[in-house]
XYZ file of C-alpha atoms in Angstrom:
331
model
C 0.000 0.000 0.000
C 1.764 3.176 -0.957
C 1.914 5.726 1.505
C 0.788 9.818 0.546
C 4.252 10.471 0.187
C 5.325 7.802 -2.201
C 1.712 8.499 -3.874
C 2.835 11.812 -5.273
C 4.336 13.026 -8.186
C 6.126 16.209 -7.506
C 3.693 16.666 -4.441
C 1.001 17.176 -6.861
C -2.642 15.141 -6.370
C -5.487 15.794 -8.045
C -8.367 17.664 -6.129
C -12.083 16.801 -7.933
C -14.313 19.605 -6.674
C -14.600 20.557 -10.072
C -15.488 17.081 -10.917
C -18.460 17.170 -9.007
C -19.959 20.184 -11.430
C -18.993 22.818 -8.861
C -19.959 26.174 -11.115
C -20.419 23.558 -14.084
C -21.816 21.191 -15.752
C -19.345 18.973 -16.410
C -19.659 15.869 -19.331
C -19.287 12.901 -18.117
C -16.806 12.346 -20.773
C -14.773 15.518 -19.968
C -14.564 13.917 -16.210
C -13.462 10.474 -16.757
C -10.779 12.228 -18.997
C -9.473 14.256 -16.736
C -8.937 11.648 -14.073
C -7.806 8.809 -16.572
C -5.294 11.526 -17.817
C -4.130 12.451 -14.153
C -3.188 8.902 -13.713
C -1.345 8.626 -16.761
C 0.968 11.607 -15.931
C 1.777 9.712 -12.421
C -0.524 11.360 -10.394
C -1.615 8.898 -7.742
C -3.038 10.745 -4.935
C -6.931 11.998 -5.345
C -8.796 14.134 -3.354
C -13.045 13.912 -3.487
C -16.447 14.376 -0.822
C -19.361 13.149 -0.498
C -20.340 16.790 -1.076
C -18.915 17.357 -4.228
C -21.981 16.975 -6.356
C -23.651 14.806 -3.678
C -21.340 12.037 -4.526
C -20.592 12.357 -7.808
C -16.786 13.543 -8.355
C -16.638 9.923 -5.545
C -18.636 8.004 -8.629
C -16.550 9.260 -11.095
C -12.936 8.541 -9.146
C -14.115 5.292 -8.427
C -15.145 4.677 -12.019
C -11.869 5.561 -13.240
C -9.786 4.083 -10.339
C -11.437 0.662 -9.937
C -9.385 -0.530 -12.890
C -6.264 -0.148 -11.307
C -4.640 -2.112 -8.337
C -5.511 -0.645 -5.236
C -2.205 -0.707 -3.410
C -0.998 1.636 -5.957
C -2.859 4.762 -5.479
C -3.771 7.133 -2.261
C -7.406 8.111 -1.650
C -8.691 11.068 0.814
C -12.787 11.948 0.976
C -14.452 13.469 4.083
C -17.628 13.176 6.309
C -19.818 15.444 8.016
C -22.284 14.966 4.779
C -24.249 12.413 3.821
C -26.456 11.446 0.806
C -30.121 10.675 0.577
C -32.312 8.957 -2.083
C -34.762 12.224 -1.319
C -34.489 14.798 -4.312
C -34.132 18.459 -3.245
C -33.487 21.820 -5.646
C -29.828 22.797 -6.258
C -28.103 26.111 -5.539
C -24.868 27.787 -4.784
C -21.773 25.959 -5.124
C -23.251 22.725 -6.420
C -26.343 23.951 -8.377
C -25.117 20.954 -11.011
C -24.795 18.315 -9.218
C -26.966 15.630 -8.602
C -30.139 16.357 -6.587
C -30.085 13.620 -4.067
C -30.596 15.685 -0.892
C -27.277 15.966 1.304
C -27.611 16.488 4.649
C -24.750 17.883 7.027
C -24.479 15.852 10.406
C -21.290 15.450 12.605
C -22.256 12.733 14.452
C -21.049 9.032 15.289
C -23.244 7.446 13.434
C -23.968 10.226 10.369
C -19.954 9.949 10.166
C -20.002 5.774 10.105
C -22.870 6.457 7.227
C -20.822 8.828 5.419
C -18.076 6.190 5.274
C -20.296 3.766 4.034
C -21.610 5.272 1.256
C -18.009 6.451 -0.109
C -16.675 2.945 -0.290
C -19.553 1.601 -2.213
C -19.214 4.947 -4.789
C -15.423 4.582 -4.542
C -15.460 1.057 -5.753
C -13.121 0.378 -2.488
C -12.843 -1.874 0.590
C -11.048 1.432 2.449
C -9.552 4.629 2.739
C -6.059 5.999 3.040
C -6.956 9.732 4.692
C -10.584 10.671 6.226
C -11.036 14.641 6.238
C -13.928 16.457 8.349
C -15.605 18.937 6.499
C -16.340 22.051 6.483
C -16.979 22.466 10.572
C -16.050 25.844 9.936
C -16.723 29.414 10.367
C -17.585 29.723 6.447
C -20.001 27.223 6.467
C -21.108 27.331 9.384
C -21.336 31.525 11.255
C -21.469 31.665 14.599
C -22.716 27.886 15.081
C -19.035 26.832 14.048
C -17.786 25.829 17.384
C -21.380 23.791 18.405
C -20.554 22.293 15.028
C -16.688 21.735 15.801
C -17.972 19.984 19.109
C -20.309 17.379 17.634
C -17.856 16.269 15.506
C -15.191 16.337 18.250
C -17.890 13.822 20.172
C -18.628 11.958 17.199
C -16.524 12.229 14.138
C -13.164 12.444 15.984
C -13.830 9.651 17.650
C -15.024 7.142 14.797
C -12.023 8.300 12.537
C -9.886 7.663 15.945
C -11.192 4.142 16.791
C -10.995 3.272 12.815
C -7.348 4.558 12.291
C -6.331 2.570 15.485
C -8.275 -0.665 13.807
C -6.519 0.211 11.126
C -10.135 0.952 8.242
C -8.355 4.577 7.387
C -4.780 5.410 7.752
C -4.924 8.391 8.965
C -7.777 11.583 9.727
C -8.042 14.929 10.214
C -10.253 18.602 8.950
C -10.805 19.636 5.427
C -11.639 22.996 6.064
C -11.201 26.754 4.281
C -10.299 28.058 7.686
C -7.203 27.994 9.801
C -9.065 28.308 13.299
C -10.608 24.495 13.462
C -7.141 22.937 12.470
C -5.793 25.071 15.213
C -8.130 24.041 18.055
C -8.047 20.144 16.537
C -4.564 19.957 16.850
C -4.886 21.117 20.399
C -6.959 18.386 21.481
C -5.674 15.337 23.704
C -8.230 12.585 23.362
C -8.332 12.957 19.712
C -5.360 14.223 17.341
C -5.381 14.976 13.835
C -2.258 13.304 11.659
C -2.746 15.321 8.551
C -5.633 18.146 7.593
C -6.737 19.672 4.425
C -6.407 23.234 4.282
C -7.910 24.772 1.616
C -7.381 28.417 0.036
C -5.135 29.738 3.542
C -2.023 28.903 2.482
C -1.358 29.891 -0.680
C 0.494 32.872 -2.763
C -2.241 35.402 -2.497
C -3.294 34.003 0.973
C -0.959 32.691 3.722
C -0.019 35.502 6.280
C -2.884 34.372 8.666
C -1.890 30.800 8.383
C 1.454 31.369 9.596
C 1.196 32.628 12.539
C -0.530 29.191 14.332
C -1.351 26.198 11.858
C 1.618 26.062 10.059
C 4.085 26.029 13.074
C 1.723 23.968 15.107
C 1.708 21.712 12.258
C 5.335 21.478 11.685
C 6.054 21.001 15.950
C 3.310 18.084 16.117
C 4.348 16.084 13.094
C 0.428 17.071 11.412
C 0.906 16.838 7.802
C -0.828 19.479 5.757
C -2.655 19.052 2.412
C -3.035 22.456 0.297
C -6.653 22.649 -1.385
C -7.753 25.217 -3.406
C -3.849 26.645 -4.460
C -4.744 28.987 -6.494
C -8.002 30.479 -4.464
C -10.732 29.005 -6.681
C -9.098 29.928 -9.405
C -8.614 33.902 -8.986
C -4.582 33.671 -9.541
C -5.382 32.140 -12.726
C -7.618 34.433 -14.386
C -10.960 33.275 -13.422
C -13.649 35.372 -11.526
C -13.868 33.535 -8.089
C -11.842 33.681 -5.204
C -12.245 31.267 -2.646
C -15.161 30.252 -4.011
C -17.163 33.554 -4.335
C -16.806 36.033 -6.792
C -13.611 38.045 -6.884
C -13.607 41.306 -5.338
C -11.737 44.344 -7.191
C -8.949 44.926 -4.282
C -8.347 40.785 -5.336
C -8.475 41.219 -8.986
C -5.605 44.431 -8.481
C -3.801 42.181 -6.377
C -3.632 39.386 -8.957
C -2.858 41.687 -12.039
C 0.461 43.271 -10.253
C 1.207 39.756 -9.637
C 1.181 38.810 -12.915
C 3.137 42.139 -13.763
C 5.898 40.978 -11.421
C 5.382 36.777 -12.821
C 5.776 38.600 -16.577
C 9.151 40.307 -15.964
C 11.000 36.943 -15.032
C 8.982 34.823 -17.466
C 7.105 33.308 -14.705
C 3.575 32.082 -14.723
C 1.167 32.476 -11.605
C 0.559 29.001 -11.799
C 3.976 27.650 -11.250
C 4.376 30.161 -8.417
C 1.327 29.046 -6.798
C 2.186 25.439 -6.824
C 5.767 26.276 -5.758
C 5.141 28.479 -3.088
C 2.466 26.118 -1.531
C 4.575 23.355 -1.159
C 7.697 25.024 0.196
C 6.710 25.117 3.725
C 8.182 21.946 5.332
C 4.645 21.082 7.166
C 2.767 20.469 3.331
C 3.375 17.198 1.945
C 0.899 17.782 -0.909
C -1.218 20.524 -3.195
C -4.338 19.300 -5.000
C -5.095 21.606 -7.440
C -8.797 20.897 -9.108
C -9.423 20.786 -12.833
C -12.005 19.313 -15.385
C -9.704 19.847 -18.321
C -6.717 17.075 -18.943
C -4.639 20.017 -20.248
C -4.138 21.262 -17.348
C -3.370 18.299 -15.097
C -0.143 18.164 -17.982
C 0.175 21.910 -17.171
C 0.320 21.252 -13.102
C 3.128 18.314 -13.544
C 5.084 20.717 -15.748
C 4.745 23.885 -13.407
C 5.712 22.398 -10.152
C 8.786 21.337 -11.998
C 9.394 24.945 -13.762
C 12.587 26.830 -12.773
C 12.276 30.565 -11.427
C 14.761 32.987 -10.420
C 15.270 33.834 -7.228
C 14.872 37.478 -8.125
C 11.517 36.793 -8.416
C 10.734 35.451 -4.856
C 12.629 38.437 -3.381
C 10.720 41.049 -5.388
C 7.292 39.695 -4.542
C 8.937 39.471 -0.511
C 10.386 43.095 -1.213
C 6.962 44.175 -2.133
C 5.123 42.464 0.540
C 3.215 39.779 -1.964
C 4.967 37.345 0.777
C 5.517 37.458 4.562
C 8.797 37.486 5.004
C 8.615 34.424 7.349
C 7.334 32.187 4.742
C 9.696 29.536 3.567
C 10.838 29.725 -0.195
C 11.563 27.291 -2.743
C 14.585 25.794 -2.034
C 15.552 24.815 -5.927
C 14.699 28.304 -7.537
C 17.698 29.213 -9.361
């Protein structure tokens, strides 16, 4: 069974929000392509949820993934969601998806359901990584921390007792906030071994996350998994930023980016996926895509040399706290 880190290809996995017709529609065609080509450029580490299109990126993973011999690839989904037969109306994030009614619930036995259901749309007898979703301020207001404790009661505990029978590997939070990550990997009955954190720690957003989670991280041994690297697409020309749309004080930002990223030849997106995974603490980024183009892209970018003058400008200039580790290989 390969473990996350010998599951990765340049620390690159594939995250399938997108895959689950988050702002889209997406063919089915389109999808199974874009997975079948991940795999073919090495990338053996994939990211889905139940909530992604109430379980439809985890239908289409396991469609593509089933073929293959299970001992050779890494698989991470999340609970605090599960799926119904009972049809309900679309909107927001997922107004594609598939109208089977998902229901958010934290507890012990909602989060042994959860499970459940992704193995039998997985196609797979288990699970590498378990996240817990989305008990977070952004989802969640002022409720977050009622939230945060019925999972600590009932989620925690069921990934706990499962990791120690050995059904997952490991468990943790998949969330778009640092503060739940923080207070999990306070916790003594119940600690975290690796969390998904999703748009905090990236080049246009990372300040914040280094001044708790990412030292905590690193201290405890917690291995971090960077969602969302390029904030829902913002750094890469699209209109959303972390999952809303883009703001003109983001859009500004972005542009004199990519003013400092043209001068040394450099695009945004290898930057992104550079800077993400030079703090010691990240063991992987899972950038999200429906087009096989760009999974090629994503292998190439991580890979792509960049002058050093171009991670002191954008230090210089304050596009990066000046505590933030660097790539080690830029030339």
């Amino acid at each position: 069974m390969k473990s996350l880190e010998e599951a990765l290809n340049h620390k690159v996995g594939l995250g399938t929000a997108p895959l689950g017709n988050m702002f889209r529609e997406v063919p089915e065609d389109e999808a199974q392509t874009t997975i079948q080509t991940a795999w073919d450029q090495g990338v053996r580490y994939f990211d889905t949820a139940p909530f992604y299109g109430a379980g439809l990126a985890e239908m289409r993973v396991g469609e593509v993934l089933s073929k293959y011999n299970r001992d050779d690839y890494v698989i991470s989904t999340k609970v605090g969601r599960y799926v119904l037969d009972e049809k309900e109306e679309k909107e927001g994030l997922f107004q594609y998806a598939r109208n089977n009614k998902v229901i958010t619930d934290y507890t012990e036995d909602a989060t042994e359901r959860s499970i459940e259901q992704s193995l039998e749309r997985l196609k797979t007898d288990r699970l590498d990584m378990v996240f817990v979703h989305d008990v977070s301020p952004d989802f969640h207001g002022e409720e977050w921390t009622a939230k945060f404790e019925e999972a600590r009661k009932g989620a925690f505990r069921v990934l706990t007792r499962l990791r120690e029978e050995g059904v997952i590997r490991s468990w943790g939070l998949g969330v778009n906030t640092t503060e739940p990550i923080e207070l999990a990997m306070m916790l003594e009955e119940t600690q975290p071994d690796v969390c998904l954190s999703a748009t905090q720690y990236t080049l246009l957003q990372h300040e914040h996350a280094l001044q708790r989670m990412m030292p905590t991280a690193e201290k405890k041994g917690i291995d971090i998994v960077v969602g969302s690297p390029y904030n829902s697409g913002v750094l890469l020309g699209g209109d959303h930023y972390n999952y809303e749309k883009a703001g003109p004080e983001i859009l500004d930002r972005v542009n004199q980016l990519n003013k400092i990223g043209g001068k040394y030849d450099v695009p945004l997106k290898a930057a992104a996926l550079q800077f993400s995974t030079a703090h010691p603490a990240v063991k992987a980024v899972i950038p999200g895509s429906t087009h096989p183009g760009r999974i090629i892209e994503d292998i190439e970018m991580i890979q792509r040399d960049i002058p050093k003058q171009f991670w002191n400008e954008l230090v210089e200039k304050g596009f990066i706290a000046e505590n933030a580790p660097l790539p080690i290989h830029s030339k």
